[in-house]
Amino acid sequence: MQTPAEAHQKVVDIWGQYYPTLPAPAQLEEFLQQSKILDHSDLNNLRTVIFAYHDFSIHHINTSTARYFGSVPEEILEVGPTYIIGCLLPQQVEAAVNNTRIISRQLHRASPEEKRRYQSTYVNCNITCRYGNKHRSMFHSIPVLWDEQNNPLLGMFLIHDLEPFLVDGTWWYRYQVGDRIFTYHSAHPELQETDILTSRELEILKLIAEGASSKEIAASLFLSVNTVDNHRRNMLKKTGAVDTSALIHVCKLCHIIQ
């Protein structure tokens, strides 16, 4: 397995070839000043990391996030991204780096409008903090600052604790470039251009989220109740959700459903 420093260098090599520049110093300073609202006491449960795409350097990490990783913002900023990488499960880091080789090319080839809609989601990441505390989390990444061609300059990770919602051992990554969706699943370790749920499963999930019963969904979609329940079980298995409520919650966080 690669070390955190080796994983970071690979990320630098991948993103750096397509997005080699930082924002202008004045632009970066203005954005970081605005980002201080993320440390407001009313938002202390919001975990965020602001990073540069060209080298994955961390430019802001709020107190809630640093505490989640067993540290303080100043230390993580000093150590850099290897601090966070070192807290993650090595095979999950390796998969993320390998996927980035493909996704960065897809994003580079995308239209300016498609680049604006880029996002990535890492679901059920295992975190081990310095003092041995463990978390299972979701990292949702979006660009927050672009250049004139809509190439991403800065990105933000939103980190959610998923411990109560997902079973351990099932993890998956989802990437969106424009209308194209790519997923990687721990049970089928290969990046594929497909969503985590099929179109039929998504149709059923939306109805479940609206409060419809299996019987009502079956009647609406001209299916048997048994078929609807099979789709429900398959969605739980794919996502690792502990129950239907957790399934809805996770899929909303991932922007799979509204």
Short mmCIF file of C-alpha atoms in Angstrom, two decimals:
data_model
loop_
_atom_site.label_atom_id
_atom_site.label_comp_id
_atom_site.label_asym_id
_atom_site.label_seq_id
_atom_site.Cartn_x
_atom_site.Cartn_y
_atom_site.Cartn_z
CA MET A 1 0.00 0.00 0.00
CA GLN A 2 1.16 3.55 -0.76
CA THR A 3 2.05 5.99 1.99
CA PRO A 4 0.00 9.18 2.50
CA ALA A 5 2.86 11.18 0.95
CA GLU A 6 2.90 8.91 -2.12
CA ALA A 7 -0.89 9.17 -2.51
CA HIS A 8 -0.71 12.95 -2.24
CA GLN A 9 2.03 13.15 -4.86
CA LYS A 10 -0.06 11.08 -7.25
CA VAL A 11 -2.98 13.47 -6.77
CA VAL A 12 -0.64 16.41 -7.46
CA ASP A 13 0.62 14.73 -10.63
CA ILE A 14 -2.93 13.98 -11.82
CA TRP A 15 -4.67 17.29 -11.16
CA GLY A 16 -1.59 19.42 -11.78
CA GLN A 17 -1.36 18.45 -15.44
CA TYR A 18 -4.85 19.84 -16.12
CA TYR A 19 -5.26 22.55 -13.49
CA PRO A 20 -1.78 23.90 -12.68
CA THR A 21 -2.68 27.30 -11.25
CA LEU A 22 -4.04 28.80 -8.07
CA PRO A 23 -6.40 31.80 -7.94
CA ALA A 24 -4.75 35.20 -7.87
CA PRO A 25 -3.55 36.02 -4.33
CA ALA A 26 -6.14 38.77 -3.89
CA GLN A 27 -8.90 36.48 -5.16
CA LEU A 28 -7.81 33.69 -2.82
CA GLU A 29 -7.59 36.02 0.17
CA GLU A 30 -11.07 37.40 -0.49
CA PHE A 31 -12.54 33.91 -0.74
CA LEU A 32 -10.83 32.73 2.44
CA GLN A 33 -12.08 35.78 4.31
CA GLN A 34 -15.60 34.90 3.23
CA SER A 35 -15.02 31.30 4.31
CA LYS A 36 -14.52 32.32 7.93
CA ILE A 37 -18.30 32.16 8.31
CA LEU A 38 -17.84 28.37 8.30
CA ASP A 39 -16.30 28.69 11.79
CA HIS A 40 -19.34 30.48 13.19
CA SER A 41 -20.62 28.87 16.38
CA ASP A 42 -24.07 28.40 14.86
CA LEU A 43 -22.49 26.16 12.22
CA ASN A 44 -20.25 24.10 14.48
CA ASN A 45 -21.68 20.82 13.19
CA LEU A 46 -20.76 21.70 9.62
CA ARG A 47 -17.47 20.03 8.65
CA THR A 48 -15.67 21.63 5.72
CA VAL A 49 -12.27 21.60 4.03
CA ILE A 50 -11.30 24.05 1.28
CA PHE A 51 -8.54 22.82 -1.01
CA ALA A 52 -6.76 23.73 -4.25
CA TYR A 53 -7.25 21.42 -7.22
CA HIS A 54 -3.76 21.90 -8.61
CA ASP A 55 -1.98 20.30 -5.66
CA PHE A 56 -4.73 19.38 -3.16
CA SER A 57 -3.23 21.82 -0.65
CA ILE A 58 -5.57 22.74 2.21
CA HIS A 59 -6.39 26.44 2.56
CA HIS A 60 -9.11 26.30 5.21
CA ILE A 61 -10.39 23.68 7.62
CA ASN A 62 -12.96 24.58 10.23
CA THR A 63 -12.71 23.66 13.90
CA SER A 64 -15.47 21.07 13.73
CA THR A 65 -13.65 19.20 10.96
CA ALA A 66 -10.26 19.31 12.70
CA ARG A 67 -11.84 17.97 15.88
CA TYR A 68 -13.44 15.17 13.85
CA PHE A 69 -9.94 14.15 12.74
CA GLY A 70 -8.58 14.42 16.29
CA SER A 71 -6.67 17.67 15.89
CA VAL A 72 -6.91 21.45 15.59
CA PRO A 73 -7.04 23.50 12.36
CA GLU A 74 -3.55 24.96 12.79
CA GLU A 75 -1.90 21.54 12.95
CA ILE A 76 -3.71 20.12 9.94
CA LEU A 77 -2.94 23.25 7.91
CA GLU A 78 0.74 22.92 8.85
CA VAL A 79 0.99 19.21 8.02
CA GLY A 80 -1.18 19.51 4.91
CA PRO A 81 -3.30 16.94 3.08
CA THR A 82 -1.18 13.98 4.21
CA TYR A 83 -2.69 14.44 7.68
CA ILE A 84 -6.19 13.66 6.39
CA ILE A 85 -5.01 11.02 3.92
CA GLY A 86 -3.22 9.24 6.75
CA CYS A 87 -6.50 8.91 8.67
CA LEU A 88 -8.24 7.08 5.81
CA LEU A 89 -8.33 3.39 4.97
CA PRO A 90 -5.45 2.73 2.53
CA GLN A 91 -7.52 0.76 0.00
CA GLN A 92 -10.11 3.53 -0.08
CA VAL A 93 -7.37 6.10 -0.72
CA GLU A 94 -5.88 3.95 -3.49
CA ALA A 95 -9.26 3.55 -5.20
CA ALA A 96 -9.90 7.30 -5.00
CA VAL A 97 -6.52 8.11 -6.55
CA ASN A 98 -6.98 5.58 -9.36
CA ASN A 99 -10.47 6.90 -10.11
CA THR A 100 -9.13 10.45 -10.20
CA ARG A 101 -6.90 9.54 -13.14
CA ILE A 102 -10.03 8.84 -15.21
CA ILE A 103 -12.33 11.51 -13.81
CA SER A 104 -9.78 14.31 -14.21
CA ARG A 105 -9.52 13.49 -17.93
CA GLN A 106 -13.30 13.43 -18.29
CA LEU A 107 -13.58 16.78 -16.55
CA HIS A 108 -10.81 18.27 -18.69
CA ARG A 109 -12.69 17.25 -21.85
CA ALA A 110 -16.05 18.54 -20.60
CA SER A 111 -17.67 21.76 -21.76
CA PRO A 112 -17.46 24.85 -19.54
CA GLU A 113 -21.12 24.35 -18.55
CA GLU A 114 -20.48 20.71 -17.61
CA LYS A 115 -17.46 21.66 -15.51
CA ARG A 116 -19.69 23.89 -13.41
CA ARG A 117 -21.76 20.84 -12.45
CA TYR A 118 -18.88 18.61 -11.43
CA GLN A 119 -19.08 16.91 -8.04
CA SER A 120 -17.72 13.82 -6.36
CA THR A 121 -18.99 11.82 -3.40
CA TYR A 122 -17.07 9.28 -1.32
CA VAL A 123 -19.50 7.19 0.73
CA ASN A 124 -18.67 5.25 3.90
CA CYS A 125 -15.03 6.27 4.18
CA ASN A 126 -13.30 4.79 7.22
CA ILE A 127 -11.48 7.37 9.35
CA THR A 128 -9.12 6.48 12.19
CA CYS A 129 -8.13 9.50 14.28
CA ARG A 130 -4.85 10.01 16.10
CA TYR A 131 -6.23 8.74 19.41
CA GLY A 132 -7.91 5.69 17.88
CA ASN A 133 -11.43 7.09 17.49
CA LYS A 134 -13.08 5.77 14.34
CA HIS A 135 -15.72 7.30 12.07
CA ARG A 136 -17.52 6.28 8.92
CA SER A 137 -18.16 9.29 6.77
CA MET A 138 -19.22 10.76 3.48
CA PHE A 139 -17.01 13.28 1.68
CA HIS A 140 -18.96 15.42 -0.80
CA SER A 141 -16.69 17.55 -2.99
CA ILE A 142 -17.73 20.48 -5.16
CA PRO A 143 -15.77 23.26 -6.90
CA VAL A 144 -16.34 26.66 -5.32
CA LEU A 145 -14.04 28.85 -7.45
CA TRP A 146 -13.33 28.63 -11.19
CA ASP A 147 -11.14 30.34 -13.77
CA GLU A 148 -12.52 32.06 -16.89
CA GLN A 149 -12.87 28.71 -18.70
CA ASN A 150 -14.74 27.20 -15.72
CA ASN A 151 -11.77 25.05 -14.76
CA PRO A 152 -11.95 24.42 -11.00
CA LEU A 153 -9.43 26.32 -8.86
CA LEU A 154 -10.71 25.70 -5.35
CA GLY A 155 -12.95 22.95 -4.05
CA MET A 156 -14.82 22.27 -0.84
CA PHE A 157 -15.29 18.96 0.97
CA LEU A 158 -18.46 18.70 3.04
CA ILE A 159 -18.00 15.85 5.52
CA HIS A 160 -20.99 14.01 6.99
CA ASP A 161 -20.91 11.34 9.68
CA LEU A 162 -22.78 8.25 8.38
CA GLU A 163 -22.12 5.87 11.26
CA PRO A 164 -25.83 5.37 12.13
CA PHE A 165 -26.95 5.03 8.52
CA LEU A 166 -24.64 2.55 6.78
CA VAL A 167 -23.31 -0.91 7.52
CA ASP A 168 -19.56 -1.32 7.71
CA GLY A 169 -17.71 -2.89 4.78
CA THR A 170 -19.77 -1.48 1.91
CA TRP A 171 -18.37 1.70 0.37
CA TRP A 172 -18.74 3.42 -2.96
CA TYR A 173 -17.74 6.52 -4.86
CA ARG A 174 -19.90 8.58 -7.21
CA TYR A 175 -18.74 11.24 -9.67
CA GLN A 176 -20.81 13.59 -11.81
CA VAL A 177 -19.42 15.40 -14.86
CA GLY A 178 -22.27 17.28 -16.50
CA ASP A 179 -25.00 14.68 -17.00
CA ARG A 180 -22.57 11.76 -16.91
CA ILE A 181 -22.41 9.65 -13.75
CA PHE A 182 -19.52 7.34 -12.82
CA THR A 183 -19.52 4.98 -9.85
CA TYR A 184 -17.06 2.71 -8.11
CA HIS A 185 -18.30 0.05 -5.65
CA SER A 186 -16.28 -1.98 -3.17
CA ALA A 187 -18.10 -5.14 -4.31
CA HIS A 188 -17.19 -4.48 -7.97
CA PRO A 189 -13.89 -2.56 -7.84
CA GLU A 190 -13.91 -0.90 -11.24
CA LEU A 191 -15.03 2.59 -12.19
CA GLN A 192 -18.08 2.36 -14.44
CA GLU A 193 -20.18 4.93 -16.26
CA THR A 194 -23.40 4.11 -14.47
CA ASP A 195 -25.21 5.32 -11.39
CA ILE A 196 -25.36 3.45 -8.09
CA LEU A 197 -29.10 2.89 -8.68
CA THR A 198 -30.85 1.85 -11.89
CA SER A 199 -33.50 4.09 -13.43
CA ARG A 200 -36.23 1.78 -12.11
CA GLU A 201 -34.75 1.77 -8.62
CA LEU A 202 -34.51 5.54 -8.70
CA GLU A 203 -38.14 5.77 -9.77
CA ILE A 204 -39.19 3.55 -6.86
CA LEU A 205 -36.95 5.39 -4.38
CA LYS A 206 -38.53 8.74 -5.25
CA LEU A 207 -41.96 7.28 -4.54
CA ILE A 208 -40.74 5.78 -1.26
CA ALA A 209 -39.37 9.20 -0.28
CA GLU A 210 -42.81 10.68 -0.96
CA GLY A 211 -44.29 8.22 1.54
CA ALA A 212 -45.79 5.65 -0.82
CA SER A 213 -46.10 2.04 0.37
CA SER A 214 -44.89 -0.95 -1.62
CA LYS A 215 -48.49 -1.72 -2.54
CA GLU A 216 -49.09 1.83 -3.76
CA ILE A 217 -45.84 1.85 -5.74
CA ALA A 218 -46.67 -1.50 -7.31
CA ALA A 219 -50.05 -0.23 -8.46
CA SER A 220 -48.59 3.04 -9.77
CA LEU A 221 -45.82 1.35 -11.79
CA PHE A 222 -47.78 -1.79 -12.77
CA LEU A 223 -45.44 -4.06 -10.83
CA SER A 224 -45.99 -6.78 -8.27
CA VAL A 225 -45.46 -5.94 -4.59
CA ASN A 226 -42.77 -8.64 -4.53
CA THR A 227 -40.88 -6.89 -7.36
CA VAL A 228 -41.02 -3.55 -5.54
CA ASP A 229 -39.74 -5.17 -2.34
CA ASN A 230 -36.91 -6.85 -4.28
CA HIS A 231 -35.87 -3.47 -5.66
CA ARG A 232 -35.99 -2.05 -2.15
CA ARG A 233 -33.69 -4.81 -0.84
CA ASN A 234 -31.31 -4.37 -3.78
CA MET A 235 -31.03 -0.63 -3.08
CA LEU A 236 -30.22 -1.32 0.56
CA LYS A 237 -27.58 -3.85 -0.44
CA LYS A 238 -25.95 -1.60 -3.04
CA THR A 239 -25.75 1.48 -0.86
CA GLY A 240 -25.13 -0.30 2.45
CA ALA A 241 -28.03 1.58 4.05
CA VAL A 242 -29.31 0.03 7.28
CA ASP A 243 -32.96 0.67 6.39
CA THR A 244 -35.16 2.61 4.00
CA SER A 245 -35.01 5.84 6.02
CA ALA A 246 -31.20 5.68 5.92
CA LEU A 247 -31.34 4.96 2.19
CA ILE A 248 -33.37 8.12 1.57
CA HIS A 249 -31.10 10.20 3.80
CA VAL A 250 -27.87 9.04 2.12
CA CYS A 251 -29.26 9.44 -1.39
CA LYS A 252 -30.34 13.00 -0.59
CA LEU A 253 -26.88 13.82 0.76
CA CYS A 254 -25.38 12.43 -2.46
CA HIS A 255 -27.83 14.47 -4.58
CA ILE A 256 -29.18 11.28 -6.13
CA ILE A 257 -32.67 12.45 -5.17
CA GLN A 258 -33.87 15.86 -4.05
#
